[in-house]
Amino acid sequence: MTAAATTPATSAPTPRRGLRLSPAALIWPAMLYLILTTQVPFFMTVYYSFFRYNLAIPGSRPFVGFANYQNLLTDPQNLHILWNTVVLAGGTLILTLIIGAALALLLNRDFPGRALLRTLLISSFLIMPVVTAVVWKNMLMNPVFGFFSWVVTGLGGHPVDWLTQYPMASVIAMITWEWTPFAMLILLTGLQSLPDEQLEAARLDGASPWQEFRYVVLPHWTQAIQVVVLMETIALLQVYGEIYGSTSGGPGVATTNLPYFIYQKAFAEYNIGLASAAGVITVILTNVLAAYMLRLLTRAGRGE
Amino acid sequence: MQAQIRLRNALLTLVTYLIAAAFLFPLVWMFMAAFKTEAQAFATPPVFVFTPVLENFGHALGSYFPALRNSLVAAVGSTVLAFILGLPAAFALAVYPTRRAQGVLTWMLSTKFMPAVGVIVPLFLIFRNLHLLDTLPGLILMYTTMNLPLVVWMMHSYMTEIPYAIYEAAKVDGASVGQEFFGIALPLSTPGMAATALLCLIFAWNEVFFALNLTNSDAAPLSVFISQFKTSEGLFWAQMSAAATLTVLPVLIFGWIAQRQLVRGLSFGAVK
């Protein structure tokens, strides 16, 4: 595998100094590391998911087949959590796409301070999720002292307890704030690779701004949009710190998604079996989408 | 017509500035609170003009240092480990691609899509048995897992950009694989390494899930420290803001510097 590649075909045999390494030996450490820390624990998760296994009840670990999965997919409260996971990810995705696209289009024009604004606008994406959560929860959304309530009162309304009255919408707003710069960055980069001539040609042909967007910008944008959709879907199905730091999944289970549910089951109730089954479901959900993402990336790689 | 276009442009610029201001507000509000007194920080109506004080930073720093140290060690340690494991792999895949190279790369990327919740339960049990819970080595191990695929992908893409003729010339001179790696691939991809390292540091610094579930006190990084403020109903907002400001500032600066590479890294090279 390696000898043919490393032996120079033309030169006379020269004495080799230094390290003698075969290329495959260079790849194995990284592969082995990833197998040990991702593949192996995942198969253990799958294994645990078929048992009733609670750390609080030592010694008893009966095999229960698909009972944990059945529980997850039939219990109304658990179905609610599955639904929350999808609403949270989908709602945030749609909002970040719309706002991110608008910002990308606005920033793709020439105006004073453009580079500075672009740089500053990345900021909310760089903030640690827990910081975002505690700052929004306390300083912005607190019903009594929070900034938003002050604004609402100033406009003649009553103070709002955002995280209690509109828990899911508030969490989506917070995570949208965090992820919009990601959409903006990728979409703006995609937009900047659009040749100016194409836009000029469309304008010379008398295209309206909408036609220009619909027939010139949008087709060119497809790949960037796909990247945003898939990367965000994968990331947003795993939202955890924002919920941990703000609502703790409440009130009730109003903002509990799969990752937060797994944390509660595994580390508060020690219900390893059920938490594992929920983990497997999250992985399946994510991987169905990731498979699509990989196809897209491979195609993009070949296109270059 | 010309005047109309100019007016439209000015309006669009204004809108852009307004949206940007709205997006930056939560952050600015946090920075401001860090320099207020506790009473000013949660006053209603909000205080916009005040004499800045520095005492919050003093208070925050008191309990902040162990967490800061843990965050630094975990971020730097995991970045170094990910580079030690990832650079040779990226080099081999870029310079000696076999039929399976693309498959290996794709597989590595797929581990990045493995949700942490799919592995956390067994990892917790393994860590408990190996006494890795609440230790920095444990945290470093997991952050390396998180960043290793990124290092391989990013460095692979930078190393394939080095003209192959340079390697060929070295081979003719009888260079070994090791000499090609240390003499050509590494020196010629230094900018890529810097960008990749910045990304790894940002991701490890901001990581929350493993931090909250695998540490609690001794090895608790900043994310765990900050989450303690989640129930501070109006109390200690200034202190919380000071600690949060110190926590996000390094990442903001790194991120602003590395914004171009951010796009490349976040999309695994699909968008450049």
Coordinates of C-alpha atoms in Angstrom, one line a residue:
Chain A
M1 CA 0.0 0.0 0.0
T2 CA 2.8 2.4 0.9
A3 CA 5.9 1.1 -0.7
A4 CA 4.9 2.1 -4.3
A5 CA 4.0 5.6 -3.2
T6 CA 7.2 6.4 -1.2
T7 CA 9.8 4.9 -3.5
P8 CA 11.0 7.5 -5.9
A9 CA 10.8 6.0 -9.3
T10 CA 13.8 7.8 -10.9
S11 CA 16.5 8.5 -8.5
A12 CA 19.2 6.0 -7.6
P13 CA 18.9 4.5 -4.1
T14 CA 19.9 7.2 -1.7
P15 CA 20.6 6.5 1.9
R16 CA 17.6 7.7 3.9
R17 CA 17.9 9.6 7.1
G18 CA 15.4 10.6 9.7
L19 CA 12.1 9.0 10.5
R20 CA 10.9 6.0 8.6
L21 CA 7.1 6.1 8.8
S22 CA 4.5 4.5 6.6
P23 CA 1.6 6.9 5.8
A24 CA -0.9 4.4 7.2
A25 CA 0.8 4.4 10.6
L26 CA 0.3 8.2 10.6
I27 CA -3.5 7.8 10.3
W28 CA -4.1 5.1 12.8
P29 CA -3.5 7.0 16.0
A30 CA -6.2 9.5 15.1
M31 CA -8.6 6.8 13.9
L32 CA -8.0 4.6 17.0
Y33 CA -8.6 7.6 19.3
L34 CA -11.9 8.4 17.6
I35 CA -13.0 4.8 17.6
L36 CA -12.3 4.5 21.3
T37 CA -14.0 7.7 22.3
T38 CA -17.0 7.8 20.0
Q39 CA -17.7 4.4 18.4
V40 CA -17.1 2.2 21.5
P41 CA -19.2 4.3 23.9
F42 CA -22.0 4.6 21.3
F43 CA -22.2 0.8 21.1
M44 CA -22.3 0.6 24.8
T45 CA -25.2 3.2 24.8
V46 CA -27.0 0.9 22.4
Y47 CA -26.3 -2.1 24.6
Y48 CA -27.6 -0.3 27.8
S49 CA -30.7 0.8 26.0
F50 CA -32.0 -2.7 26.1
F51 CA -31.8 -3.1 29.8
R52 CA -33.7 -1.7 32.8
Y53 CA -30.6 -0.3 34.4
N54 CA -30.7 2.1 37.3
L55 CA -27.6 3.1 39.2
A56 CA -29.7 3.6 42.3
I57 CA -30.8 -0.1 42.2
P58 CA -27.4 -1.9 42.2
G59 CA -27.3 -5.5 41.3
S60 CA -30.4 -5.6 39.2
R61 CA -30.1 -5.2 35.5
P62 CA -32.8 -7.2 33.6
F63 CA -32.9 -7.3 29.8
V64 CA -36.1 -5.6 28.7
G65 CA -35.8 -5.6 24.9
F66 CA -37.3 -2.6 23.3
A67 CA -39.3 -1.5 26.4
N68 CA -37.3 1.7 26.9
Y69 CA -37.9 2.7 23.3
Q70 CA -41.6 1.8 23.6
N71 CA -41.7 4.0 26.7
L72 CA -40.1 6.9 24.9
L73 CA -42.3 6.7 21.8
T74 CA -45.6 6.1 23.5
D75 CA -45.6 8.0 26.8
P76 CA -47.4 11.3 26.1
Q77 CA -44.9 13.3 28.2
N78 CA -41.9 11.8 26.3
L79 CA -43.6 12.4 23.0
H80 CA -44.0 16.0 24.1
I81 CA -40.2 16.1 24.6
L82 CA -39.5 14.7 21.2
W83 CA -41.9 17.3 19.7
N84 CA -40.1 20.1 21.7
T85 CA -36.8 18.9 20.3
V86 CA -38.1 19.3 16.7
V87 CA -39.9 22.6 17.4
L88 CA -36.8 24.1 19.1
A89 CA -34.5 23.1 16.2
G90 CA -36.9 23.8 13.4
G91 CA -38.1 27.2 14.8
T92 CA -34.6 28.4 15.4
L93 CA -33.4 27.2 12.0
I94 CA -36.2 29.0 10.1
L95 CA -35.7 32.3 12.1
T96 CA -31.9 32.2 11.7
L97 CA -32.2 31.5 8.0
I98 CA -34.5 34.5 7.4
I99 CA -32.7 37.0 9.6
G100 CA -29.3 35.7 8.5
A101 CA -30.2 36.0 4.8
A102 CA -31.5 39.5 5.3
L103 CA -28.3 40.5 7.1
A104 CA -26.1 38.8 4.5
L105 CA -27.9 40.7 1.7
L106 CA -27.6 44.0 3.6
L107 CA -23.9 43.5 4.3
N108 CA -23.2 42.5 0.7
R109 CA -23.5 46.2 -0.3
D110 CA -20.8 48.8 -0.1
F111 CA -21.3 51.2 2.7
P112 CA -19.2 53.0 5.4
G113 CA -18.4 50.7 8.4
R114 CA -19.3 47.5 6.6
A115 CA -16.2 45.5 7.6
L116 CA -16.6 46.6 11.2
L117 CA -20.3 45.7 11.4
R118 CA -19.6 42.3 9.9
T119 CA -17.0 41.7 12.5
L120 CA -19.1 42.9 15.4
L121 CA -22.2 40.9 14.2
I122 CA -20.3 37.6 14.6
S123 CA -20.1 38.3 18.4
S124 CA -23.3 36.6 19.6
F125 CA -22.2 33.4 18.0
L126 CA -18.9 33.4 19.9
I127 CA -20.6 33.8 23.3
M128 CA -20.5 30.7 25.6
P129 CA -24.0 29.3 25.6
V130 CA -24.2 29.3 29.4
V131 CA -23.3 33.0 29.4
T132 CA -26.0 33.7 26.9
A133 CA -28.5 31.8 29.0
V134 CA -27.7 33.5 32.3
V135 CA -27.6 37.0 30.8
W136 CA -30.8 36.6 28.9
K137 CA -32.6 34.9 31.8
N138 CA -31.6 37.5 34.3
M139 CA -30.8 40.8 32.8
L140 CA -33.2 40.8 29.8
M141 CA -36.1 38.4 30.6
N142 CA -36.5 38.8 34.4
P143 CA -40.2 39.8 34.9
V144 CA -39.4 42.5 37.5
F145 CA -35.9 43.9 36.8
G146 CA -35.4 42.7 33.3
F147 CA -34.8 45.1 30.4
F148 CA -37.5 43.6 28.2
S149 CA -40.2 44.0 30.8
W150 CA -39.1 47.7 31.3
V151 CA -39.6 48.2 27.5
V152 CA -43.0 46.6 27.5
T153 CA -44.1 48.6 30.6
G154 CA -42.8 51.8 28.9
L155 CA -45.0 51.0 25.9
G156 CA -48.0 50.8 28.2
G157 CA -48.1 47.0 28.7
H158 CA -47.8 44.8 31.8
P159 CA -44.5 43.2 32.9
V160 CA -44.1 39.8 31.2
D161 CA -42.6 36.8 32.8
W162 CA -41.1 35.6 29.5
L163 CA -39.7 32.2 30.5
T164 CA -42.9 31.2 32.3
Q165 CA -45.5 32.6 30.0
Y166 CA -43.8 32.0 26.7
P167 CA -41.0 29.5 27.6
M168 CA -40.4 27.9 24.2
A169 CA -40.7 31.2 22.2
S170 CA -38.2 32.8 24.7
V171 CA -35.7 30.0 24.4
I172 CA -36.0 30.0 20.6
A173 CA -35.4 33.8 20.6
M174 CA -32.3 33.4 22.7
I175 CA -30.9 30.6 20.5
T176 CA -31.8 32.5 17.4
W177 CA -29.7 35.4 18.7
E178 CA -26.8 33.0 19.1
W179 CA -27.1 31.2 15.7
T180 CA -28.1 34.0 13.3
P181 CA -24.4 35.1 12.9
F182 CA -23.6 31.6 11.7
A183 CA -26.2 31.7 9.0
M184 CA -25.2 35.2 8.1
L185 CA -21.5 34.3 7.8
I186 CA -22.0 31.3 5.6
L187 CA -24.6 33.0 3.5
L188 CA -22.5 36.1 3.1
T189 CA -19.5 34.1 2.0
G190 CA -21.7 32.3 -0.5
L191 CA -23.0 35.6 -1.8
Q192 CA -19.6 37.1 -2.2
S193 CA -18.5 34.4 -4.6
L194 CA -21.3 35.5 -7.0
P195 CA -19.6 37.3 -9.9
D196 CA -20.7 41.0 -10.2
E197 CA -21.1 40.6 -14.0
Q198 CA -24.0 38.2 -13.5
L199 CA -25.9 40.8 -11.5
E200 CA -25.0 43.6 -13.9
A201 CA -26.2 41.5 -16.8
A202 CA -29.5 40.9 -15.1
R203 CA -29.8 44.6 -14.4
L204 CA -29.1 45.5 -18.0
D205 CA -31.8 43.1 -19.0
G206 CA -34.1 45.2 -16.9
A207 CA -34.6 42.6 -14.1
S208 CA -36.5 43.9 -11.0
P209 CA -34.8 43.5 -7.6
W210 CA -37.1 40.5 -6.9
Q211 CA -36.3 38.9 -10.3
E212 CA -32.6 39.5 -9.7
F213 CA -32.9 37.8 -6.3
R214 CA -35.1 34.9 -7.5
Y215 CA -33.2 34.0 -10.8
V216 CA -29.6 35.1 -10.1
V217 CA -28.9 35.2 -6.4
L218 CA -31.0 32.3 -5.2
P219 CA -29.7 29.5 -7.5
H220 CA -26.1 30.6 -6.7
W221 CA -27.0 30.5 -3.0
T222 CA -28.3 27.0 -2.8
Q223 CA -25.1 25.3 -1.6
A224 CA -24.5 27.9 1.2
I225 CA -28.2 27.5 2.3
Q226 CA -27.8 23.7 2.4
V227 CA -24.7 24.0 4.5
V228 CA -26.5 26.3 7.0
V229 CA -29.6 24.0 7.1
L230 CA -27.7 20.9 7.8
M231 CA -25.0 22.2 10.1
E232 CA -27.6 24.0 12.2
T233 CA -30.0 21.1 12.2
I234 CA -27.2 18.9 13.7
A235 CA -26.2 21.5 16.2
L236 CA -29.7 22.6 17.2
L237 CA -30.8 19.0 17.9
Q238 CA -28.1 19.1 20.6
V239 CA -28.9 22.3 22.3
Y240 CA -28.2 21.9 26.0
G241 CA -26.3 24.7 27.8
E242 CA -28.9 27.3 26.8
I243 CA -31.7 25.3 28.5
Y244 CA -29.5 24.3 31.5
G245 CA -28.7 27.9 32.1
S246 CA -32.1 29.4 31.7
T247 CA -35.3 27.3 32.1
S248 CA -33.9 24.0 33.3
G249 CA -36.3 22.4 30.9
G250 CA -39.4 24.0 32.5
P251 CA -41.9 25.1 33.4
G252 CA -42.9 21.4 33.6
V253 CA -41.4 20.0 30.5
A254 CA -42.2 23.0 28.3
T255 CA -38.6 23.5 27.2
T256 CA -37.2 20.0 27.8
N257 CA -35.6 18.6 24.6
L258 CA -33.9 15.3 24.1
P259 CA -30.4 16.3 25.4
Y260 CA -31.8 17.9 28.5
F261 CA -34.1 14.9 29.1
I262 CA -31.1 12.6 28.8
Y263 CA -29.2 14.7 31.3
Q264 CA -32.1 14.5 33.8
K265 CA -32.7 10.8 33.4
A266 CA -29.1 9.8 33.6
F267 CA -27.7 12.2 36.2
A268 CA -30.7 13.1 38.4
E269 CA -32.7 9.8 38.2
Y270 CA -29.7 7.5 37.4
N271 CA -32.0 5.8 34.8
I272 CA -29.2 4.6 32.5
G273 CA -31.4 2.4 30.4
L274 CA -34.0 5.0 29.4
A275 CA -31.3 7.8 29.0
S276 CA -29.4 5.4 26.7
A277 CA -32.4 4.7 24.6
A278 CA -33.1 8.5 24.2
G279 CA -29.4 8.9 23.3
V280 CA -29.8 6.3 20.5
I281 CA -32.9 8.1 19.2
T282 CA -31.0 11.4 19.1
V283 CA -28.1 9.8 17.2
I284 CA -30.5 8.2 14.7
L285 CA -32.3 11.5 14.2
T286 CA -29.0 13.4 13.8
N287 CA -27.4 10.8 11.5
V288 CA -30.3 10.7 9.0
L289 CA -29.6 14.4 8.5
A290 CA -25.8 14.0 8.6
A291 CA -25.8 11.4 5.9
Y292 CA -27.4 14.0 3.6
M293 CA -24.9 16.6 4.7
L294 CA -22.0 14.3 3.8
R295 CA -23.3 13.7 0.4
L296 CA -23.6 17.4 -0.1
L297 CA -20.0 18.0 1.1
T298 CA -18.6 15.3 -1.2
R299 CA -20.4 16.8 -4.1
A300 CA -19.1 20.2 -3.2
G301 CA -15.5 18.8 -3.0
R302 CA -15.8 17.3 -6.4
G303 CA -17.2 20.5 -7.9
E304 CA -14.0 22.5 -7.2
Chain B
M1 CA -33.4 58.6 -10.3
Q2 CA -29.8 59.0 -9.0
A3 CA -31.1 60.7 -5.9
Q4 CA -33.7 58.0 -5.3
I5 CA -31.1 55.3 -5.5
R6 CA -28.9 57.2 -3.1
L7 CA -31.8 57.6 -0.7
R8 CA -32.6 53.9 -0.9
N9 CA -29.0 53.0 -0.2
A10 CA -28.9 55.3 2.8
L11 CA -32.1 53.8 4.2
L12 CA -30.7 50.3 3.7
T13 CA -27.5 51.2 5.5
L14 CA -29.6 52.7 8.4
V15 CA -31.6 49.5 8.6
T16 CA -28.4 47.5 8.7
Y17 CA -27.0 49.6 11.5
L18 CA -30.3 49.3 13.5
I19 CA -30.3 45.5 13.2
A20 CA -26.7 45.4 14.2
A21 CA -27.4 47.6 17.2
A22 CA -30.3 45.3 18.3
F23 CA -28.0 42.2 18.0
L24 CA -25.2 43.8 19.9
F25 CA -27.5 45.2 22.7
P26 CA -27.5 42.1 25.0
L27 CA -23.7 42.1 24.9
V28 CA -23.3 45.8 25.4
W29 CA -25.8 45.6 28.3
M30 CA -23.7 42.9 29.9
F31 CA -20.5 44.9 29.4
M32 CA -22.1 47.9 30.9
A33 CA -23.4 46.0 33.9
A34 CA -19.9 44.8 34.6
F35 CA -18.9 48.3 35.4
K36 CA -22.0 49.2 37.5
T37 CA -22.6 48.9 41.2
E38 CA -24.9 46.0 42.2
A39 CA -27.7 48.4 42.9
Q40 CA -27.4 50.1 39.5
A41 CA -27.2 46.7 37.7
F42 CA -30.8 45.7 38.5
A43 CA -32.3 49.2 38.9
T44 CA -35.7 49.9 37.3
P45 CA -35.7 52.1 35.2
P46 CA -32.4 50.9 33.8
V47 CA -29.4 53.1 34.4
F48 CA -27.7 54.1 31.2
V49 CA -25.3 56.8 32.5
F50 CA -23.1 56.0 35.4
T51 CA -19.6 56.3 36.8
P52 CA -17.8 53.0 36.0
V53 CA -16.5 51.0 38.9
L54 CA -14.0 48.2 38.8
E55 CA -14.8 46.4 42.0
N56 CA -17.0 43.8 40.3
F57 CA -13.9 42.5 38.5
G58 CA -12.2 42.2 41.9
H59 CA -15.1 40.2 43.4
A60 CA -15.4 38.0 40.3
L61 CA -11.7 37.3 40.1
G62 CA -11.7 36.0 43.7
S63 CA -13.5 32.8 42.9
Y64 CA -12.9 33.0 39.2
F65 CA -9.2 31.9 39.0
P66 CA -9.5 28.1 39.5
A67 CA -12.2 28.0 36.8
L68 CA -10.1 30.2 34.5
R69 CA -7.1 27.9 35.0
N70 CA -9.2 24.8 34.3
S71 CA -10.6 26.3 31.1
L72 CA -7.1 27.3 29.9
V73 CA -5.6 23.9 30.7
A74 CA -8.5 22.1 29.1
A75 CA -8.5 24.3 26.0
V76 CA -4.8 24.3 25.4
G77 CA -4.2 20.7 26.4
S78 CA -6.9 19.4 24.1
T79 CA -5.8 21.6 21.2
V80 CA -2.2 20.3 21.6
L81 CA -3.3 16.7 21.8
A82 CA -5.7 17.0 18.8
F83 CA -2.8 18.5 16.8
I84 CA -0.4 15.7 17.8
L85 CA -2.9 13.1 16.7
G86 CA -4.4 15.0 13.8
L87 CA -1.5 16.6 12.0
P88 CA 0.2 13.3 10.9
A89 CA -3.2 11.9 9.8
A90 CA -4.0 15.0 7.8
F91 CA -0.5 14.9 6.2
A92 CA -0.8 11.2 5.2
L93 CA -4.3 11.7 3.8
A94 CA -3.2 14.8 1.8
V95 CA 0.1 13.7 0.5
Y96 CA -0.3 9.9 0.2
P97 CA -4.0 9.5 -0.6
T98 CA -5.1 5.9 -1.1
R99 CA -8.3 4.8 -2.5
R100 CA -9.7 4.8 1.0
A101 CA -8.6 8.3 1.9
Q102 CA -11.9 10.0 1.1
G103 CA -13.7 7.3 3.1
V104 CA -11.4 7.9 6.1
L105 CA -12.0 11.6 6.0
T106 CA -15.7 11.2 5.7
W107 CA -15.8 8.8 8.6
M108 CA -13.8 11.2 10.8
L109 CA -16.3 13.9 9.9
S110 CA -19.1 11.7 10.8
T111 CA -17.8 11.2 14.3
K112 CA -18.2 15.0 14.7
F113 CA -21.9 14.5 14.0
M114 CA -22.2 12.1 16.9
P115 CA -24.3 13.9 19.5
A116 CA -22.6 14.0 22.8
V117 CA -25.7 12.6 24.4
G118 CA -25.2 9.4 22.4
V119 CA -22.0 8.7 24.3
I120 CA -22.3 10.5 27.6
V121 CA -23.8 7.7 29.7
P122 CA -21.1 5.0 29.1
L123 CA -18.4 7.7 29.2
F124 CA -19.7 8.8 32.6
L125 CA -19.5 5.2 33.8
I126 CA -16.1 4.6 32.3
F127 CA -14.8 7.8 33.7
R128 CA -16.2 6.9 37.2
N129 CA -14.3 3.6 37.1
L130 CA -11.1 5.1 35.9
H131 CA -11.4 8.0 38.4
L132 CA -11.4 10.5 35.5
L133 CA -14.6 12.3 36.7
D134 CA -14.0 15.9 37.7
T135 CA -10.4 15.8 36.5
L136 CA -8.6 17.9 33.8
P137 CA -7.2 14.9 31.9
G138 CA -10.8 13.6 31.6
L139 CA -12.0 16.9 30.2
I140 CA -9.0 17.1 27.8
L141 CA -9.7 13.6 26.5
M142 CA -13.3 14.6 25.5
Y143 CA -12.4 18.0 24.1
T144 CA -9.8 16.3 21.9
T145 CA -12.5 14.0 20.6
M146 CA -14.5 17.0 19.7
N147 CA -11.7 18.8 17.9
L148 CA -9.7 16.0 16.3
P149 CA -12.0 15.7 13.2
L150 CA -11.8 19.4 12.8
V151 CA -8.0 19.4 12.9
V152 CA -7.8 16.5 10.4
W153 CA -10.3 18.2 8.0
M154 CA -8.9 21.7 8.2
M155 CA -5.2 20.6 8.0
H156 CA -6.0 18.2 5.2
S157 CA -7.5 21.0 3.2
Y158 CA -4.5 23.3 3.9
M159 CA -1.9 20.6 3.1
T160 CA -3.5 19.7 -0.2
E161 CA -3.0 23.3 -1.2
I162 CA 0.8 22.9 -1.0
P163 CA 1.9 22.3 -4.6
Y164 CA 2.7 18.6 -5.1
A165 CA 5.9 19.5 -7.0
I166 CA 7.5 20.5 -3.8
Y167 CA 7.1 17.0 -2.4
E168 CA 8.3 15.4 -5.6
A169 CA 11.4 17.5 -5.5
A170 CA 12.1 16.4 -1.9
K171 CA 11.5 12.8 -2.9
V172 CA 14.0 13.0 -5.7
D173 CA 16.4 14.3 -3.1
G174 CA 15.7 11.2 -1.0
A175 CA 13.6 12.8 1.7
S176 CA 11.9 10.4 4.1
V177 CA 8.2 10.6 5.0
G178 CA 9.2 12.2 8.3
Q179 CA 11.4 14.8 6.5
E180 CA 8.5 15.7 4.2
F181 CA 6.2 16.1 7.2
F182 CA 8.5 18.2 9.3
G183 CA 10.4 19.9 6.5
I184 CA 7.7 20.7 4.1
A185 CA 4.1 20.1 5.2
L186 CA 4.4 21.7 8.7
P187 CA 6.3 24.9 7.8
L188 CA 4.2 25.5 4.7
S189 CA 0.9 25.2 6.5
T190 CA 1.7 27.4 9.5
P191 CA -1.1 29.9 8.7
G192 CA -3.6 27.1 8.5
M193 CA -2.3 25.7 11.8
A194 CA -2.8 29.0 13.5
A195 CA -6.3 29.3 12.2
T196 CA -7.2 25.7 13.2
A197 CA -5.7 26.2 16.6
L198 CA -7.8 29.3 17.2
L199 CA -11.0 27.4 16.3
C200 CA -10.1 24.5 18.5
L201 CA -9.4 26.9 21.4
I202 CA -12.7 28.6 20.9
F203 CA -14.7 25.4 20.7
A204 CA -13.0 23.9 23.8
W205 CA -13.4 27.1 25.8
N206 CA -17.1 27.4 25.0
E207 CA -17.9 23.7 25.5
V208 CA -20.7 23.2 28.1
F209 CA -22.1 19.6 27.9
F210 CA -19.1 17.6 28.9
A211 CA -18.1 20.3 31.4
L212 CA -21.4 20.2 33.2
N213 CA -21.7 16.4 33.2
L214 CA -18.1 15.2 33.8
T215 CA -16.9 17.9 36.2
N216 CA -18.3 19.6 39.2
S217 CA -15.7 21.3 41.4
D218 CA -12.0 20.5 41.1
A219 CA -11.9 20.5 37.3
A220 CA -14.9 22.8 36.7
P221 CA -14.1 25.2 33.9
L222 CA -15.6 28.6 33.3
S223 CA -18.8 27.3 31.8
V224 CA -19.6 25.5 35.0
F225 CA -18.6 28.5 37.1
I226 CA -20.9 30.9 35.1
S227 CA -23.8 28.5 35.3
Q228 CA -23.9 29.0 39.0
F229 CA -25.3 32.5 38.4
K230 CA -28.5 31.1 36.7
T231 CA -30.7 31.6 39.8
S232 CA -29.4 35.1 40.8
E233 CA -32.8 36.9 40.7
G234 CA -31.4 40.5 40.7
L235 CA -28.6 39.6 43.0
F236 CA -25.0 39.8 41.9
W237 CA -25.8 40.9 38.4
A238 CA -22.8 43.2 38.2
Q239 CA -20.5 40.5 39.5
M240 CA -22.1 38.0 37.1
S241 CA -21.5 40.4 34.2
A242 CA -17.9 41.0 35.2
A243 CA -17.2 37.3 35.3
A244 CA -19.1 36.8 32.0
T245 CA -17.2 39.6 30.4
L246 CA -13.9 38.1 31.4
T247 CA -15.1 34.8 30.0
V248 CA -16.3 35.9 26.6
L249 CA -13.6 38.5 25.9
P250 CA -10.8 36.2 24.8
V251 CA -13.1 34.3 22.5
L252 CA -14.5 37.4 21.0
I253 CA -11.1 38.7 20.2
F254 CA -9.9 35.3 18.8
G255 CA -13.1 35.0 16.8
W256 CA -12.9 38.5 15.3
I257 CA -9.3 37.8 14.3
A258 CA -10.2 34.4 12.8
Q259 CA -13.5 35.3 11.1
R260 CA -12.4 34.1 7.6
Q261 CA -11.2 30.8 8.9
L262 CA -14.3 30.5 11.0
V263 CA -16.4 30.1 7.8
R264 CA -14.1 27.5 6.4
G265 CA -13.9 25.6 9.7
L266 CA -17.6 25.8 10.5
S267 CA -18.6 24.4 7.1
F268 CA -15.7 21.9 7.0
G269 CA -14.3 23.5 3.9
A270 CA -17.6 23.4 2.0
V271 CA -17.8 27.2 1.9
K272 CA -14.6 29.2 1.6

